[in-house]
Coordinates of C-alpha atoms in Angstrom, one line a residue:
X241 CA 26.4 4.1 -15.1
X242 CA 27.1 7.8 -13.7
X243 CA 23.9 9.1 -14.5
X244 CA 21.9 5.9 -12.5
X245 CA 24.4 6.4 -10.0
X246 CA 23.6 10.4 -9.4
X247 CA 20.0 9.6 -9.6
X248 CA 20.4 6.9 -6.7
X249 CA 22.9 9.4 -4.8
X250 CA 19.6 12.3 -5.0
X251 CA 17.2 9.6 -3.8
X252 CA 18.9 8.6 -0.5
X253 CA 19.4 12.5 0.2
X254 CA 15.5 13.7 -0.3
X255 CA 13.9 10.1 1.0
X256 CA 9.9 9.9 0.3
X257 CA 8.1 7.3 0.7
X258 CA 5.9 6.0 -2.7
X259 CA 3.6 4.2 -0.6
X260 CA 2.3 7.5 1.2
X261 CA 2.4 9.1 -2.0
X262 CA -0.8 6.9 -2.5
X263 CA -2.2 7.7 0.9
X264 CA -4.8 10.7 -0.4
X265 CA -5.8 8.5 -3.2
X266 CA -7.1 5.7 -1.1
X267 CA -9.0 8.0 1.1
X268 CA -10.4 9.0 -2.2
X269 CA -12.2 5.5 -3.1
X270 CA -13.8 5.1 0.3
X271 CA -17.0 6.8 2.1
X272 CA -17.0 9.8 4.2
X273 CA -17.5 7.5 7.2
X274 CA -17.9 4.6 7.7
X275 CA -17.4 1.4 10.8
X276 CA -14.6 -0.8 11.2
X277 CA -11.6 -1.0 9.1
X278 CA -8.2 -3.1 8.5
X279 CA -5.2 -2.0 7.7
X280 CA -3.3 -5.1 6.7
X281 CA 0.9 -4.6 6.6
X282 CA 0.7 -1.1 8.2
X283 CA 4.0 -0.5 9.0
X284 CA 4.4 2.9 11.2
X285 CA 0.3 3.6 11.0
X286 CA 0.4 6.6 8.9
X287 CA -2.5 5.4 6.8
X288 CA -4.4 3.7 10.1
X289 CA -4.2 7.1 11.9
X290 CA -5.7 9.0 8.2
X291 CA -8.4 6.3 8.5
X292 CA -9.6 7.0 11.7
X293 CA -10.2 10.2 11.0
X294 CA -13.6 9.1 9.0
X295 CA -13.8 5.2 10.9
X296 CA -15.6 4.3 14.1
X297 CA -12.5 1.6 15.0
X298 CA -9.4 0.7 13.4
X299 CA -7.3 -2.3 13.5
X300 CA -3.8 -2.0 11.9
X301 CA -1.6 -5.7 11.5
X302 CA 2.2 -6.0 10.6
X303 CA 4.1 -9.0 11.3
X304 CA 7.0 -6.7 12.3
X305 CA 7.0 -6.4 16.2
X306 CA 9.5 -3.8 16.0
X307 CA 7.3 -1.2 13.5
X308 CA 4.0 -1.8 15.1
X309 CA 5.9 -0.9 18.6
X310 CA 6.7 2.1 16.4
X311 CA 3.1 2.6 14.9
X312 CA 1.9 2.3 18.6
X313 CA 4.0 5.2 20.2
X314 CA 3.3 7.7 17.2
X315 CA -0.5 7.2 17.3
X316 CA -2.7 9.6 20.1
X317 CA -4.3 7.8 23.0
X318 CA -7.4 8.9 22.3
X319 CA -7.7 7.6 18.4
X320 CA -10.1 4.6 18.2
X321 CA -7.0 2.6 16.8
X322 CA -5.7 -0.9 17.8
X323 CA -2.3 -2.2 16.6
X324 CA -1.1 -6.0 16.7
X325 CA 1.3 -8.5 15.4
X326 CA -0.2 -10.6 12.7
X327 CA -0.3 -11.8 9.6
X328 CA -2.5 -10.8 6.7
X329 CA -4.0 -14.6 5.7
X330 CA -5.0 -15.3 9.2
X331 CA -6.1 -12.6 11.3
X332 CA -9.5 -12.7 11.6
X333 CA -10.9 -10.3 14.8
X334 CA -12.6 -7.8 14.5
X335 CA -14.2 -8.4 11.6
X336 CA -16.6 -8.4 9.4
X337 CA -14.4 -4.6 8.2
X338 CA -16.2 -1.9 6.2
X339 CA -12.5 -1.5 4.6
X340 CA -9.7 -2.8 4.0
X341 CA -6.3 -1.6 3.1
X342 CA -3.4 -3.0 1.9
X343 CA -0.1 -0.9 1.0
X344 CA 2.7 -2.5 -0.7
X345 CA 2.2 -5.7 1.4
X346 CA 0.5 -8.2 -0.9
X347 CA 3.3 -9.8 -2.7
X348 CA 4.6 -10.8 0.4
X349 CA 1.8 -13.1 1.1
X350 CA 0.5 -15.9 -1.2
X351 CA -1.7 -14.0 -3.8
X352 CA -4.9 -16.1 -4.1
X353 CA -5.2 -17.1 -0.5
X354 CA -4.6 -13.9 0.4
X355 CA -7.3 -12.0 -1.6
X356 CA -9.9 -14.9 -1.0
X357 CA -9.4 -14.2 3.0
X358 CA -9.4 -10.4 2.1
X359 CA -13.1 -11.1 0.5
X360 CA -14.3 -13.1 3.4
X361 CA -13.2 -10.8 6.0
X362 CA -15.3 -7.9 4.3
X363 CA -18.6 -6.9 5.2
X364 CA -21.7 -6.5 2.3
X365 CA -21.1 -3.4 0.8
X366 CA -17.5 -2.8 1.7
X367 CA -14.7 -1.8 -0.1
X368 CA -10.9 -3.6 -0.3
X369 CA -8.2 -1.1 -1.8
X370 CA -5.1 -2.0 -2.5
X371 CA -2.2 -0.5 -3.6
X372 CA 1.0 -3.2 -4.8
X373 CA 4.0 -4.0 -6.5
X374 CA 4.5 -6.6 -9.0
X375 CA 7.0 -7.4 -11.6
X376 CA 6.9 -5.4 -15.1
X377 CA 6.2 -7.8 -18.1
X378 CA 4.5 -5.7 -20.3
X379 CA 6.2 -2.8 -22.5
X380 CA 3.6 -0.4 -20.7
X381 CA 4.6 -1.6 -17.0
X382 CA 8.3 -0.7 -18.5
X383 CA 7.7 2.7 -19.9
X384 CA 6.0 3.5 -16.8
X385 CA 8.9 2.4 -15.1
X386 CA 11.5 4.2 -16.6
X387 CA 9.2 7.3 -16.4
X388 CA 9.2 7.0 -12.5
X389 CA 13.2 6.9 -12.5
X390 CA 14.0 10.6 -13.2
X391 CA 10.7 11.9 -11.7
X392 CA 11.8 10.2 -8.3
X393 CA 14.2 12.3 -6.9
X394 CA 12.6 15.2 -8.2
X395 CA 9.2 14.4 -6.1
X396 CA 11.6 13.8 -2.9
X397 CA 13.5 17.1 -3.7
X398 CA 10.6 19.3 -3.7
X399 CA 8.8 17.0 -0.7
X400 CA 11.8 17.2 1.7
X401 CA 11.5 20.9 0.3
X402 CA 14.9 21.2 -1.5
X403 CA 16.8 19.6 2.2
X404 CA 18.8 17.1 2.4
X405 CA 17.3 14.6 4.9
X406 CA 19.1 13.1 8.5
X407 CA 17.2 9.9 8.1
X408 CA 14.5 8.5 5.8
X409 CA 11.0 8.4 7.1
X410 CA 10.0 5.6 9.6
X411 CA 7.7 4.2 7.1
X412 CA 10.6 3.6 5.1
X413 CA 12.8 1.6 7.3
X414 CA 10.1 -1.7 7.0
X415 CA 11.1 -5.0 5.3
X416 CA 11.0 -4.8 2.0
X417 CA 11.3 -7.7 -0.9
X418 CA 10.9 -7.3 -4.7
X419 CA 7.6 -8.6 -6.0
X420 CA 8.3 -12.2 -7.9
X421 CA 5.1 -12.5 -9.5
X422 CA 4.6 -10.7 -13.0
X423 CA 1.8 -8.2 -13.3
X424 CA -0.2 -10.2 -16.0
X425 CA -0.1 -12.9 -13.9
X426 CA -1.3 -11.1 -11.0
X427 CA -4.2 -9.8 -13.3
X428 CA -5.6 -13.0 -13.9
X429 CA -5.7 -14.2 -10.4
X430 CA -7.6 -11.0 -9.1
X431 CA -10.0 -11.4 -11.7
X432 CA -10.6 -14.9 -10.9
X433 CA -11.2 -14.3 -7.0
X434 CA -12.4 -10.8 -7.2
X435 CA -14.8 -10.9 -10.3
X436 CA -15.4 -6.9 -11.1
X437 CA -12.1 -5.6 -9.4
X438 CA -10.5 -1.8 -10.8
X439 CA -7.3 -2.5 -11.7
X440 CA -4.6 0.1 -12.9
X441 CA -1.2 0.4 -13.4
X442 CA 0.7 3.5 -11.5
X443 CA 3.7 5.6 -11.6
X444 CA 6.5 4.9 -9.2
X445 CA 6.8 0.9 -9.5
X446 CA 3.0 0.5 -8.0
X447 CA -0.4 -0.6 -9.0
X448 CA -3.9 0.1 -8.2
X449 CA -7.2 -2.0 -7.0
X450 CA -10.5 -1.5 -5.7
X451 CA -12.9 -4.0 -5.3
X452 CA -16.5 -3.8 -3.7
X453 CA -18.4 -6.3 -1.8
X454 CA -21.7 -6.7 -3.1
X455 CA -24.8 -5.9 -0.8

């Protein structure tokens, strides 16, 4: 269709990048300071490097070799950040993690055994956040949806500050895959193996959750 067609044509000239878009908000659920914390898929570490602004140590895991080699040369020496290769169902160092983060990375793992090695790998008291991607199956999810269409390219028009971009951000250049598992679906399971967890449903094809380890 011409009009989908413009719409995709103003997207690749002013590039943003959703998941950042969510960046201040997770800083938002978590304490002013606080000990260790994992950021699990982190891609080029713009949301490790916000965290240790308010953490005592950082770890940040991608299975991409190639984006944490990025992550590593855009992050200061002197930032109490770490960076490896891993995967989010098995790393386990570090740990137990005041926080843990997790942007647009969960449904490339399996769901339950990834949130059920999420829980164990937080300390008492600490707080998982995640922001995801799932696949609309309600009429809500939908509207919500077709709302983010048009409002896309005017976000990245006024962020790239009305120029056209030479290259989309790093953090955009990750693998990416579209979410298989419906969001209804994915609702059950949380509440099954996170008992308690926030869940909400965001602009911009994402959702929302915060859970909190109990003391």
């Amino acid at each position: 269709m011409p009009l989908l067609d413009a719409l995709a044509r103003l997207n690749d000239a002013y590039p943003w990048s959703h998941n950042a878009h969510y960046h201040p908000w997770i800083m938002r659920q978590l304490p002013p300071r606080f000990g260790r914390a994992l950021d699990v898929g982190c891609g080029s570490g713009d949301l490790v490097r916000l965290l240790a602004t308010r953490a005592h140590e950082v770890h940040g895991i991608d299975s991409d070799e190639r984006i944490i080699g990025a992550a590593r040369e855009s992050t200061a020496a002197g930032l109490p950040v770490t960076y490896a290769v891993a995967d989010g169902t098995s790393y386990d160092r570090g740990g137990p993690y005041d926080v843990i983060t997790c942007v647009a990375v969960l449904h490339h793992l399996p769901l339950a055994e990834t949130l059920a090695h999420f829980r164990r790998q937080l300390a008492p008291g600490g707080t998982l956040v995640v922001v995801g991607c799932a696949r609309e199956d309600t009429r809500v999810q939908q509207l919500l949806g077709l709302v983010s269409v048009p409002l896309n390219p005017l976000f990245g028009w006024v962020r790239n500050r009305g120029r056209r971009a030479a290259a989309p951000p790093l953090a955009m250049t990750a693998v990416t895959r579209q979410p298989d598992i419906p969001y209804t679906e994915l609702v059950r399971e949380v509440r099954r193996v996170l008992p308690g967890a926030r869940l909400r449903r965001g602009l911009f094809w994402r959702y929302t959750l915060v859970w909190n380890e109990a003391r």
